[in-house]
Amino acid sequence: MKKVCMSACAAAVVLLAAACGSEPGWQLVWEEEFEGGTLDEAVWSRIPRGKPDWQNTQSADDRCYALRDGMLVLRGIVNDDRTADTAAYLTGGVWTRGKHAFEGGRIEVRARLHGARGAWPAIWLLPFETEKYMWPQGGEIDIMERLNHDSIAYQTVHSHYTYTLGIENDPRHGSTMAIDPDAFNVYGVDLWPDSVVFRINGRRHFAYPRIETDREGQFPFDIPQYLLIDMQLGGQWVGRVDPAELPVEMEVDWVRHYRWQ
């Protein structure tokens, strides 16, 4: 699909945007096709190990990363040397933290998620100004999370309002939508000053609006964001990992950023 789309759109950026899934009125302003032999280090970094569930298996191990056939491949593997690294599993993830910001517009990522028990791939956004916004004050936008072998994806926002104050349904802060679990799907979000609108395969799915409220931190999302794409294994939400189902891969075909014209 990618090569057909690119050949049809090679003449101009506007044609590329129109032919590859954006609606009229949206202009492509940035893209990552993962066509080279190495990851663009001016934009991307490997996510380091951290304490949270989503980060406690992240690794720089080369076996967790590949650039293959114009795609970024992120893997979850069994750690076969726990003397060098005590984590039972190792996972690959990349982010644009400190390097590339997304401010407003539409962000889309085309990816295929291979299933495994305990697999938790995610595509998400956090505030670019990391020192200014401590979680959850600056919010979190989960463009896609998928668990195990599920045929649904979760799309959610988190903030001081939803997490600290616990107000998750006024307005509703997340939903799920069906995906083809064996194919590539396009996961997207539109970032507006008054709403966050989620999409899957070009279809509007769910919107989280700014509302009038005397509670603080309800809509912190109208700020520059950085993008995270990561394979994750295990944790309180997804549950235990079955090592017999590893390695597991997350294939990322492209990332695109559009602005409304």
PDB file of C-alpha atoms in Angstrom:
ATOM      1  CA  MET A   1       0.000   0.000   0.000  1.00  0.00           C
ATOM      2  CA  LYS A   2       2.785   2.402   0.893  1.00  0.00           C
ATOM      3  CA  LYS A   3       4.582   2.197  -2.456  1.00  0.00           C
ATOM      4  CA  VAL A   4       1.335   2.634  -4.399  1.00  0.00           C
ATOM      5  CA  CYS A   5       0.435   5.670  -2.310  1.00  0.00           C
ATOM      6  CA  MET A   6       3.868   7.232  -2.692  1.00  0.00           C
ATOM      7  CA  SER A   7       4.032   6.728  -6.458  1.00  0.00           C
ATOM      8  CA  ALA A   8       0.621   8.322  -6.894  1.00  0.00           C
ATOM      9  CA  CYS A   9       1.608  11.309  -4.770  1.00  0.00           C
ATOM     10  CA  ALA A  10       5.243  11.946  -5.646  1.00  0.00           C
ATOM     11  CA  ALA A  11       4.509  15.096  -7.657  1.00  0.00           C
ATOM     12  CA  ALA A  12       3.722  17.316  -4.687  1.00  0.00           C
ATOM     13  CA  VAL A  13       3.190  17.378  -0.940  1.00  0.00           C
ATOM     14  CA  VAL A  14      -0.402  18.489  -1.400  1.00  0.00           C
ATOM     15  CA  LEU A  15      -1.133  15.479  -3.598  1.00  0.00           C
ATOM     16  CA  LEU A  16       0.551  13.236  -1.062  1.00  0.00           C
ATOM     17  CA  ALA A  17      -1.671  14.558   1.693  1.00  0.00           C
ATOM     18  CA  ALA A  18      -4.815  14.201  -0.381  1.00  0.00           C
ATOM     19  CA  ALA A  19      -4.109  10.673  -1.597  1.00  0.00           C
ATOM     20  CA  CYS A  20      -2.867   9.189   1.641  1.00  0.00           C
ATOM     21  CA  GLY A  21      -5.837   9.599   3.917  1.00  0.00           C
ATOM     22  CA  SER A  22      -6.157  13.254   4.943  1.00  0.00           C
ATOM     23  CA  GLU A  23      -9.402  15.094   4.306  1.00  0.00           C
ATOM     24  CA  PRO A  24      -9.684  18.232   2.141  1.00  0.00           C
ATOM     25  CA  GLY A  25      -8.424  21.254   4.053  1.00  0.00           C
ATOM     26  CA  TRP A  26      -5.534  19.416   5.692  1.00  0.00           C
ATOM     27  CA  GLN A  27      -1.978  20.023   4.482  1.00  0.00           C
ATOM     28  CA  LEU A  28       0.910  17.676   5.179  1.00  0.00           C
ATOM     29  CA  VAL A  29       3.637  19.591   7.044  1.00  0.00           C
ATOM     30  CA  TRP A  30       5.914  16.783   8.315  1.00  0.00           C
ATOM     31  CA  GLU A  31       6.333  13.071   7.796  1.00  0.00           C
ATOM     32  CA  GLU A  32       8.560  10.170   8.773  1.00  0.00           C
ATOM     33  CA  GLU A  33       8.666   7.231   6.357  1.00  0.00           C
ATOM     34  CA  PHE A  34      11.472   5.196   8.011  1.00  0.00           C
ATOM     35  CA  GLU A  35      13.017   4.629   4.582  1.00  0.00           C
ATOM     36  CA  GLY A  36      16.687   4.974   5.561  1.00  0.00           C
ATOM     37  CA  GLY A  37      19.028   2.415   6.997  1.00  0.00           C
ATOM     38  CA  THR A  38      19.248   4.230  10.342  1.00  0.00           C
ATOM     39  CA  LEU A  39      16.836   6.071  12.577  1.00  0.00           C
ATOM     40  CA  ASP A  40      16.980   9.868  12.243  1.00  0.00           C
ATOM     41  CA  GLU A  41      18.630  10.829  15.531  1.00  0.00           C
ATOM     42  CA  ALA A  42      17.779  14.501  14.978  1.00  0.00           C
ATOM     43  CA  VAL A  43      14.144  13.509  15.580  1.00  0.00           C
ATOM     44  CA  TRP A  44      14.076  10.181  17.436  1.00  0.00           C
ATOM     45  CA  SER A  45      15.724   8.679  20.515  1.00  0.00           C
ATOM     46  CA  ARG A  46      15.369   5.223  22.033  1.00  0.00           C
ATOM     47  CA  ILE A  47      13.288   5.364  25.203  1.00  0.00           C
ATOM     48  CA  PRO A  48      15.383   4.627  28.302  1.00  0.00           C
ATOM     49  CA  ARG A  49      14.444   2.362  31.204  1.00  0.00           C
ATOM     50  CA  GLY A  50      12.135   3.870  33.821  1.00  0.00           C
ATOM     51  CA  LYS A  51      10.070   2.875  36.837  1.00  0.00           C
ATOM     52  CA  PRO A  52       6.458   3.013  35.490  1.00  0.00           C
ATOM     53  CA  ASP A  53       4.857  -0.176  34.147  1.00  0.00           C
ATOM     54  CA  TRP A  54       5.046   1.097  30.571  1.00  0.00           C
ATOM     55  CA  GLN A  55       8.765   1.880  30.856  1.00  0.00           C
ATOM     56  CA  ASN A  56      10.255  -0.796  33.091  1.00  0.00           C
ATOM     57  CA  THR A  57      11.263  -3.076  30.211  1.00  0.00           C
ATOM     58  CA  GLN A  58      12.395  -0.375  27.746  1.00  0.00           C
ATOM     59  CA  SER A  59      15.858  -1.151  26.437  1.00  0.00           C
ATOM     60  CA  ALA A  60      18.509   0.115  24.025  1.00  0.00           C
ATOM     61  CA  ASP A  61      19.293  -3.500  23.041  1.00  0.00           C
ATOM     62  CA  ASP A  62      19.631  -3.619  19.245  1.00  0.00           C
ATOM     63  CA  ARG A  63      17.525  -6.795  19.117  1.00  0.00           C
ATOM     64  CA  CYS A  64      14.500  -4.674  20.067  1.00  0.00           C
ATOM     65  CA  TYR A  65      14.847  -2.426  16.984  1.00  0.00           C
ATOM     66  CA  ALA A  66      15.000  -2.772  13.221  1.00  0.00           C
ATOM     67  CA  LEU A  67      14.407  -0.779  10.062  1.00  0.00           C
ATOM     68  CA  ARG A  68      12.938  -3.269   7.605  1.00  0.00           C
ATOM     69  CA  ASP A  69      11.251  -2.727   4.230  1.00  0.00           C
ATOM     70  CA  GLY A  70      10.594   0.945   4.963  1.00  0.00           C
ATOM     71  CA  MET A  71       9.220   0.283   8.436  1.00  0.00           C
ATOM     72  CA  LEU A  72      10.379   0.782  11.994  1.00  0.00           C
ATOM     73  CA  VAL A  73      10.106  -2.491  13.903  1.00  0.00           C
ATOM     74  CA  LEU A  74       9.901  -2.449  17.704  1.00  0.00           C
ATOM     75  CA  ARG A  75      10.174  -5.795  19.459  1.00  0.00           C
ATOM     76  CA  GLY A  76       9.425  -7.334  22.818  1.00  0.00           C
ATOM     77  CA  ILE A  77      11.785 -10.190  23.638  1.00  0.00           C
ATOM     78  CA  VAL A  78      12.769 -12.516  26.472  1.00  0.00           C
ATOM     79  CA  ASN A  79      15.917 -11.288  28.207  1.00  0.00           C
ATOM     80  CA  ASP A  80      18.409 -14.131  27.864  1.00  0.00           C
ATOM     81  CA  ASP A  81      21.089 -12.553  30.074  1.00  0.00           C
ATOM     82  CA  ARG A  82      19.733 -11.303  33.382  1.00  0.00           C
ATOM     83  CA  THR A  83      23.204 -10.829  34.818  1.00  0.00           C
ATOM     84  CA  ALA A  84      23.684  -7.858  32.474  1.00  0.00           C
ATOM     85  CA  ASP A  85      20.085  -6.607  32.856  1.00  0.00           C
ATOM     86  CA  THR A  86      17.736  -7.885  35.575  1.00  0.00           C
ATOM     87  CA  ALA A  87      14.543  -7.252  33.595  1.00  0.00           C
ATOM     88  CA  ALA A  88      12.803 -10.463  32.517  1.00  0.00           C
ATOM     89  CA  TYR A  89      11.789  -8.912  29.200  1.00  0.00           C
ATOM     90  CA  LEU A  90      13.217  -6.215  26.938  1.00  0.00           C
ATOM     91  CA  THR A  91      11.208  -3.892  24.699  1.00  0.00           C
ATOM     92  CA  GLY A  92      11.912  -1.244  22.088  1.00  0.00           C
ATOM     93  CA  GLY A  93      10.442   2.229  22.011  1.00  0.00           C
ATOM     94  CA  VAL A  94      11.211   5.609  20.438  1.00  0.00           C
ATOM     95  CA  TRP A  95      10.209   9.163  21.261  1.00  0.00           C
ATOM     96  CA  THR A  96      10.745  12.707  19.957  1.00  0.00           C
ATOM     97  CA  ARG A  97      11.303  14.120  23.446  1.00  0.00           C
ATOM     98  CA  GLY A  98      13.505  17.216  23.389  1.00  0.00           C
ATOM     99  CA  LYS A  99      13.876  17.019  19.605  1.00  0.00           C
ATOM    100  CA  HIS A 100      10.624  17.408  17.674  1.00  0.00           C
ATOM    101  CA  ALA A 101       7.371  18.989  18.848  1.00  0.00           C
ATOM    102  CA  PHE A 102       3.866  18.605  17.430  1.00  0.00           C
ATOM    103  CA  GLU A 103       1.699  21.668  17.944  1.00  0.00           C
ATOM    104  CA  GLY A 104      -1.928  21.338  16.915  1.00  0.00           C
ATOM    105  CA  GLY A 105      -3.186  19.705  13.742  1.00  0.00           C
ATOM    106  CA  ARG A 106      -3.651  16.046  12.882  1.00  0.00           C
ATOM    107  CA  ILE A 107      -1.174  13.304  13.755  1.00  0.00           C
ATOM    108  CA  GLU A 108      -1.514   9.888  12.114  1.00  0.00           C
ATOM    109  CA  VAL A 109       0.549   6.724  12.533  1.00  0.00           C
ATOM    110  CA  ARG A 110       0.157   3.634  10.358  1.00  0.00           C
ATOM    111  CA  ALA A 111       1.121   0.497  12.259  1.00  0.00           C
ATOM    112  CA  ARG A 112       0.576  -3.246  12.527  1.00  0.00           C
ATOM    113  CA  LEU A 113       0.463  -4.766  15.997  1.00  0.00           C
ATOM    114  CA  HIS A 114       1.400  -8.413  16.397  1.00  0.00           C
ATOM    115  CA  GLY A 115      -0.368  -9.930  19.375  1.00  0.00           C
ATOM    116  CA  ALA A 116       1.021 -11.779  22.372  1.00  0.00           C
ATOM    117  CA  ARG A 117      -0.147 -12.343  25.901  1.00  0.00           C
ATOM    118  CA  GLY A 118       1.162  -9.408  27.902  1.00  0.00           C
ATOM    119  CA  ALA A 119       1.886  -7.240  24.843  1.00  0.00           C
ATOM    120  CA  TRP A 120       0.947  -3.576  25.255  1.00  0.00           C
ATOM    121  CA  PRO A 121       1.971  -1.481  22.230  1.00  0.00           C
ATOM    122  CA  ALA A 122       1.174   2.220  22.426  1.00  0.00           C
ATOM    123  CA  ILE A 123       1.270   5.450  20.429  1.00  0.00           C
ATOM    124  CA  TRP A 124       0.863   8.544  22.579  1.00  0.00           C
ATOM    125  CA  LEU A 125       1.667  12.177  23.317  1.00  0.00           C
ATOM    126  CA  LEU A 126       3.115  14.041  26.296  1.00  0.00           C
ATOM    127  CA  PRO A 127       3.926  17.750  26.822  1.00  0.00           C
ATOM    128  CA  PHE A 128       7.079  18.818  24.988  1.00  0.00           C
ATOM    129  CA  GLU A 129       8.095  21.181  27.792  1.00  0.00           C
ATOM    130  CA  THR A 130       8.854  18.364  30.208  1.00  0.00           C
ATOM    131  CA  GLU A 131      10.233  20.544  33.015  1.00  0.00           C
ATOM    132  CA  LYS A 132       7.218  22.843  32.974  1.00  0.00           C
ATOM    133  CA  TYR A 133       4.506  20.168  33.021  1.00  0.00           C
ATOM    134  CA  MET A 134       4.777  17.341  35.528  1.00  0.00           C
ATOM    135  CA  TRP A 135       2.441  14.405  34.919  1.00  0.00           C
ATOM    136  CA  PRO A 136      -0.533  14.577  34.993  1.00  0.00           C
ATOM    137  CA  GLN A 137      -0.624  18.398  35.050  1.00  0.00           C
ATOM    138  CA  GLY A 138       0.223  18.727  31.344  1.00  0.00           C
ATOM    139  CA  GLY A 139      -1.979  15.811  30.328  1.00  0.00           C
ATOM    140  CA  GLU A 140      -1.435  12.654  28.305  1.00  0.00           C
ATOM    141  CA  ILE A 141      -3.065  11.772  24.981  1.00  0.00           C
ATOM    142  CA  ASP A 142      -3.169   8.055  24.168  1.00  0.00           C
ATOM    143  CA  ILE A 143      -3.679   7.790  20.415  1.00  0.00           C
ATOM    144  CA  MET A 144      -3.591   3.997  20.599  1.00  0.00           C
ATOM    145  CA  GLU A 145      -3.127   1.302  23.202  1.00  0.00           C
ATOM    146  CA  ARG A 146      -3.757  -2.363  22.452  1.00  0.00           C
ATOM    147  CA  LEU A 147      -3.665  -5.290  24.889  1.00  0.00           C
ATOM    148  CA  ASN A 148      -2.709  -8.914  24.257  1.00  0.00           C
ATOM    149  CA  HIS A 149      -4.499 -10.212  21.134  1.00  0.00           C
ATOM    150  CA  ASP A 150      -7.411  -7.754  21.340  1.00  0.00           C
ATOM    151  CA  SER A 151      -9.315  -6.644  18.236  1.00  0.00           C
ATOM    152  CA  ILE A 152      -9.965  -3.219  19.797  1.00  0.00           C
ATOM    153  CA  ALA A 153      -7.761  -0.207  20.478  1.00  0.00           C
ATOM    154  CA  TYR A 154      -8.075   2.162  23.439  1.00  0.00           C
ATOM    155  CA  GLN A 155      -8.004   5.933  22.882  1.00  0.00           C
ATOM    156  CA  THR A 156      -7.872   8.038  26.028  1.00  0.00           C
ATOM    157  CA  VAL A 157      -6.849  11.308  27.630  1.00  0.00           C
ATOM    158  CA  HIS A 158      -5.447  11.711  31.142  1.00  0.00           C
ATOM    159  CA  SER A 159      -5.024  14.903  33.144  1.00  0.00           C
ATOM    160  CA  HIS A 160      -5.167  16.342  36.653  1.00  0.00           C
ATOM    161  CA  TYR A 161      -8.934  16.547  36.112  1.00  0.00           C
ATOM    162  CA  THR A 162      -9.395  12.905  35.088  1.00  0.00           C
ATOM    163  CA  TYR A 163      -6.659  11.277  37.168  1.00  0.00           C
ATOM    164  CA  THR A 164      -6.068  13.310  40.342  1.00  0.00           C
ATOM    165  CA  LEU A 165      -9.649  14.513  40.728  1.00  0.00           C
ATOM    166  CA  GLY A 166     -11.016  11.256  39.271  1.00  0.00           C
ATOM    167  CA  ILE A 167     -13.550  12.904  36.927  1.00  0.00           C
ATOM    168  CA  GLU A 168     -13.533  10.419  34.054  1.00  0.00           C
ATOM    169  CA  ASN A 169     -17.084  10.740  32.710  1.00  0.00           C
ATOM    170  CA  ASP A 170     -17.853  14.473  32.712  1.00  0.00           C
ATOM    171  CA  PRO A 171     -16.923  14.455  29.882  1.00  0.00           C
ATOM    172  CA  ARG A 172     -16.058  10.850  29.063  1.00  0.00           C
ATOM    173  CA  HIS A 173     -12.277  10.620  28.833  1.00  0.00           C
ATOM    174  CA  GLY A 174     -11.812   7.527  26.661  1.00  0.00           C
ATOM    175  CA  SER A 175     -13.330   4.851  24.465  1.00  0.00           C
ATOM    176  CA  THR A 176     -12.473   1.790  22.367  1.00  0.00           C
ATOM    177  CA  MET A 177     -12.855   1.069  18.670  1.00  0.00           C
ATOM    178  CA  ALA A 178     -12.529  -2.069  16.573  1.00  0.00           C
ATOM    179  CA  ILE A 179      -9.359  -2.653  14.555  1.00  0.00           C
ATOM    180  CA  ASP A 180      -8.239  -5.355  12.168  1.00  0.00           C
ATOM    181  CA  PRO A 181      -5.818  -7.190  14.484  1.00  0.00           C
ATOM    182  CA  ASP A 182      -3.909  -8.806  11.612  1.00  0.00           C
ATOM    183  CA  ALA A 183      -3.488  -5.757   9.367  1.00  0.00           C
ATOM    184  CA  PHE A 184      -2.079  -2.260   9.315  1.00  0.00           C
ATOM    185  CA  ASN A 185      -4.389   0.358  10.832  1.00  0.00           C
ATOM    186  CA  VAL A 186      -4.039   4.144  10.863  1.00  0.00           C
ATOM    187  CA  TYR A 187      -4.305   5.657  14.329  1.00  0.00           C
ATOM    188  CA  GLY A 188      -4.932   9.390  14.470  1.00  0.00           C
ATOM    189  CA  VAL A 189      -5.759  12.378  16.618  1.00  0.00           C
ATOM    190  CA  ASP A 190      -6.790  15.948  15.802  1.00  0.00           C
ATOM    191  CA  LEU A 191      -5.549  18.551  18.276  1.00  0.00           C
ATOM    192  CA  TRP A 192      -7.781  21.630  18.486  1.00  0.00           C
ATOM    193  CA  PRO A 193      -7.826  24.465  21.047  1.00  0.00           C
ATOM    194  CA  ASP A 194     -11.219  23.228  22.285  1.00  0.00           C
ATOM    195  CA  SER A 195     -11.115  19.453  21.729  1.00  0.00           C
ATOM    196  CA  VAL A 196      -9.073  16.322  21.149  1.00  0.00           C
ATOM    197  CA  VAL A 197     -10.632  14.211  18.376  1.00  0.00           C
ATOM    198  CA  PHE A 198      -9.565  10.582  17.927  1.00  0.00           C
ATOM    199  CA  ARG A 199      -9.676   8.634  14.664  1.00  0.00           C
ATOM    200  CA  ILE A 200      -8.958   5.126  13.431  1.00  0.00           C
ATOM    201  CA  ASN A 201      -8.565   4.404   9.709  1.00  0.00           C
ATOM    202  CA  GLY A 202      -9.795   7.909   8.901  1.00  0.00           C
ATOM    203  CA  ARG A 203     -13.040   7.505  10.810  1.00  0.00           C
ATOM    204  CA  ARG A 204     -13.859   9.934  13.599  1.00  0.00           C
ATOM    205  CA  HIS A 205     -14.232   7.840  16.706  1.00  0.00           C
ATOM    206  CA  PHE A 206     -14.340   9.873  19.891  1.00  0.00           C
ATOM    207  CA  ALA A 207     -13.866  13.475  21.027  1.00  0.00           C
ATOM    208  CA  TYR A 208     -12.851  14.948  24.350  1.00  0.00           C
ATOM    209  CA  PRO A 209     -13.999  18.607  24.605  1.00  0.00           C
ATOM    210  CA  ARG A 210     -12.967  21.583  26.670  1.00  0.00           C
ATOM    211  CA  ILE A 211     -15.888  22.379  28.986  1.00  0.00           C
ATOM    212  CA  GLU A 212     -16.856  25.170  31.354  1.00  0.00           C
ATOM    213  CA  THR A 213     -15.937  24.029  34.864  1.00  0.00           C
ATOM    214  CA  ASP A 214     -14.607  25.446  38.101  1.00  0.00           C
ATOM    215  CA  ARG A 215     -12.367  22.371  38.492  1.00  0.00           C
ATOM    216  CA  GLU A 216      -8.761  22.922  37.473  1.00  0.00           C
ATOM    217  CA  GLY A 217      -6.802  21.043  34.828  1.00  0.00           C
ATOM    218  CA  GLN A 218      -9.725  19.885  32.699  1.00  0.00           C
ATOM    219  CA  PHE A 219      -8.146  20.654  29.306  1.00  0.00           C
ATOM    220  CA  PRO A 220      -4.350  21.078  29.343  1.00  0.00           C
ATOM    221  CA  PHE A 221      -3.913  19.660  25.830  1.00  0.00           C
ATOM    222  CA  ASP A 222      -3.553  22.872  23.792  1.00  0.00           C
ATOM    223  CA  ILE A 223       0.257  22.852  24.104  1.00  0.00           C
ATOM    224  CA  PRO A 224       3.159  21.419  22.061  1.00  0.00           C
ATOM    225  CA  GLN A 225       3.526  17.650  22.405  1.00  0.00           C
ATOM    226  CA  TYR A 226       6.156  15.020  21.794  1.00  0.00           C
ATOM    227  CA  LEU A 227       5.364  11.598  20.351  1.00  0.00           C
ATOM    228  CA  LEU A 228       6.078   8.184  21.867  1.00  0.00           C
ATOM    229  CA  ILE A 229       5.807   4.884  19.973  1.00  0.00           C
ATOM    230  CA  ASP A 230       6.638   1.828  22.025  1.00  0.00           C
ATOM    231  CA  MET A 231       6.230  -1.878  22.457  1.00  0.00           C
ATOM    232  CA  GLN A 232       5.542  -2.676  26.098  1.00  0.00           C
ATOM    233  CA  LEU A 233       5.311  -5.987  27.940  1.00  0.00           C
ATOM    234  CA  GLY A 234       3.478  -6.748  31.160  1.00  0.00           C
ATOM    235  CA  GLY A 235       2.120  -4.514  33.880  1.00  0.00           C
ATOM    236  CA  GLN A 236      -0.891  -4.133  36.115  1.00  0.00           C
ATOM    237  CA  TRP A 237      -3.275  -3.285  33.271  1.00  0.00           C
ATOM    238  CA  VAL A 238      -2.275  -5.742  30.549  1.00  0.00           C
ATOM    239  CA  GLY A 239      -1.403  -8.608  32.890  1.00  0.00           C
ATOM    240  CA  ARG A 240       1.239 -11.311  32.804  1.00  0.00           C
ATOM    241  CA  VAL A 241       3.458 -12.083  29.836  1.00  0.00           C
ATOM    242  CA  ASP A 242       3.585 -15.502  28.181  1.00  0.00           C
ATOM    243  CA  PRO A 243       7.236 -15.920  27.135  1.00  0.00           C
ATOM    244  CA  ALA A 244       6.226 -18.695  24.728  1.00  0.00           C
ATOM    245  CA  GLU A 245       4.525 -16.040  22.566  1.00  0.00           C
ATOM    246  CA  LEU A 246       7.673 -13.916  22.264  1.00  0.00           C
ATOM    247  CA  PRO A 247       9.264 -12.271  20.391  1.00  0.00           C
ATOM    248  CA  VAL A 248       6.439  -9.923  19.428  1.00  0.00           C
ATOM    249  CA  GLU A 249       6.666  -7.034  16.983  1.00  0.00           C
ATOM    250  CA  MET A 250       5.108  -3.643  16.372  1.00  0.00           C
ATOM    251  CA  GLU A 251       5.629  -2.498  12.758  1.00  0.00           C
ATOM    252  CA  VAL A 252       5.394   1.260  12.136  1.00  0.00           C
ATOM    253  CA  ASP A 253       5.001   2.222   8.471  1.00  0.00           C
ATOM    254  CA  TRP A 254       4.858   6.009   8.783  1.00  0.00           C
ATOM    255  CA  VAL A 255       4.076   9.045  10.919  1.00  0.00           C
ATOM    256  CA  ARG A 256       2.415  12.143   9.428  1.00  0.00           C
ATOM    257  CA  HIS A 257       1.521  15.556  10.772  1.00  0.00           C
ATOM    258  CA  TYR A 258      -1.062  17.747   9.038  1.00  0.00           C
ATOM    259  CA  ARG A 259      -2.274  21.275   9.707  1.00  0.00           C
ATOM    260  CA  TRP A 260      -5.661  22.701   8.868  1.00  0.00           C
ATOM    261  CA  GLN A 261      -5.453  25.301   6.074  1.00  0.00           C
TER     262      GLN A 261
END
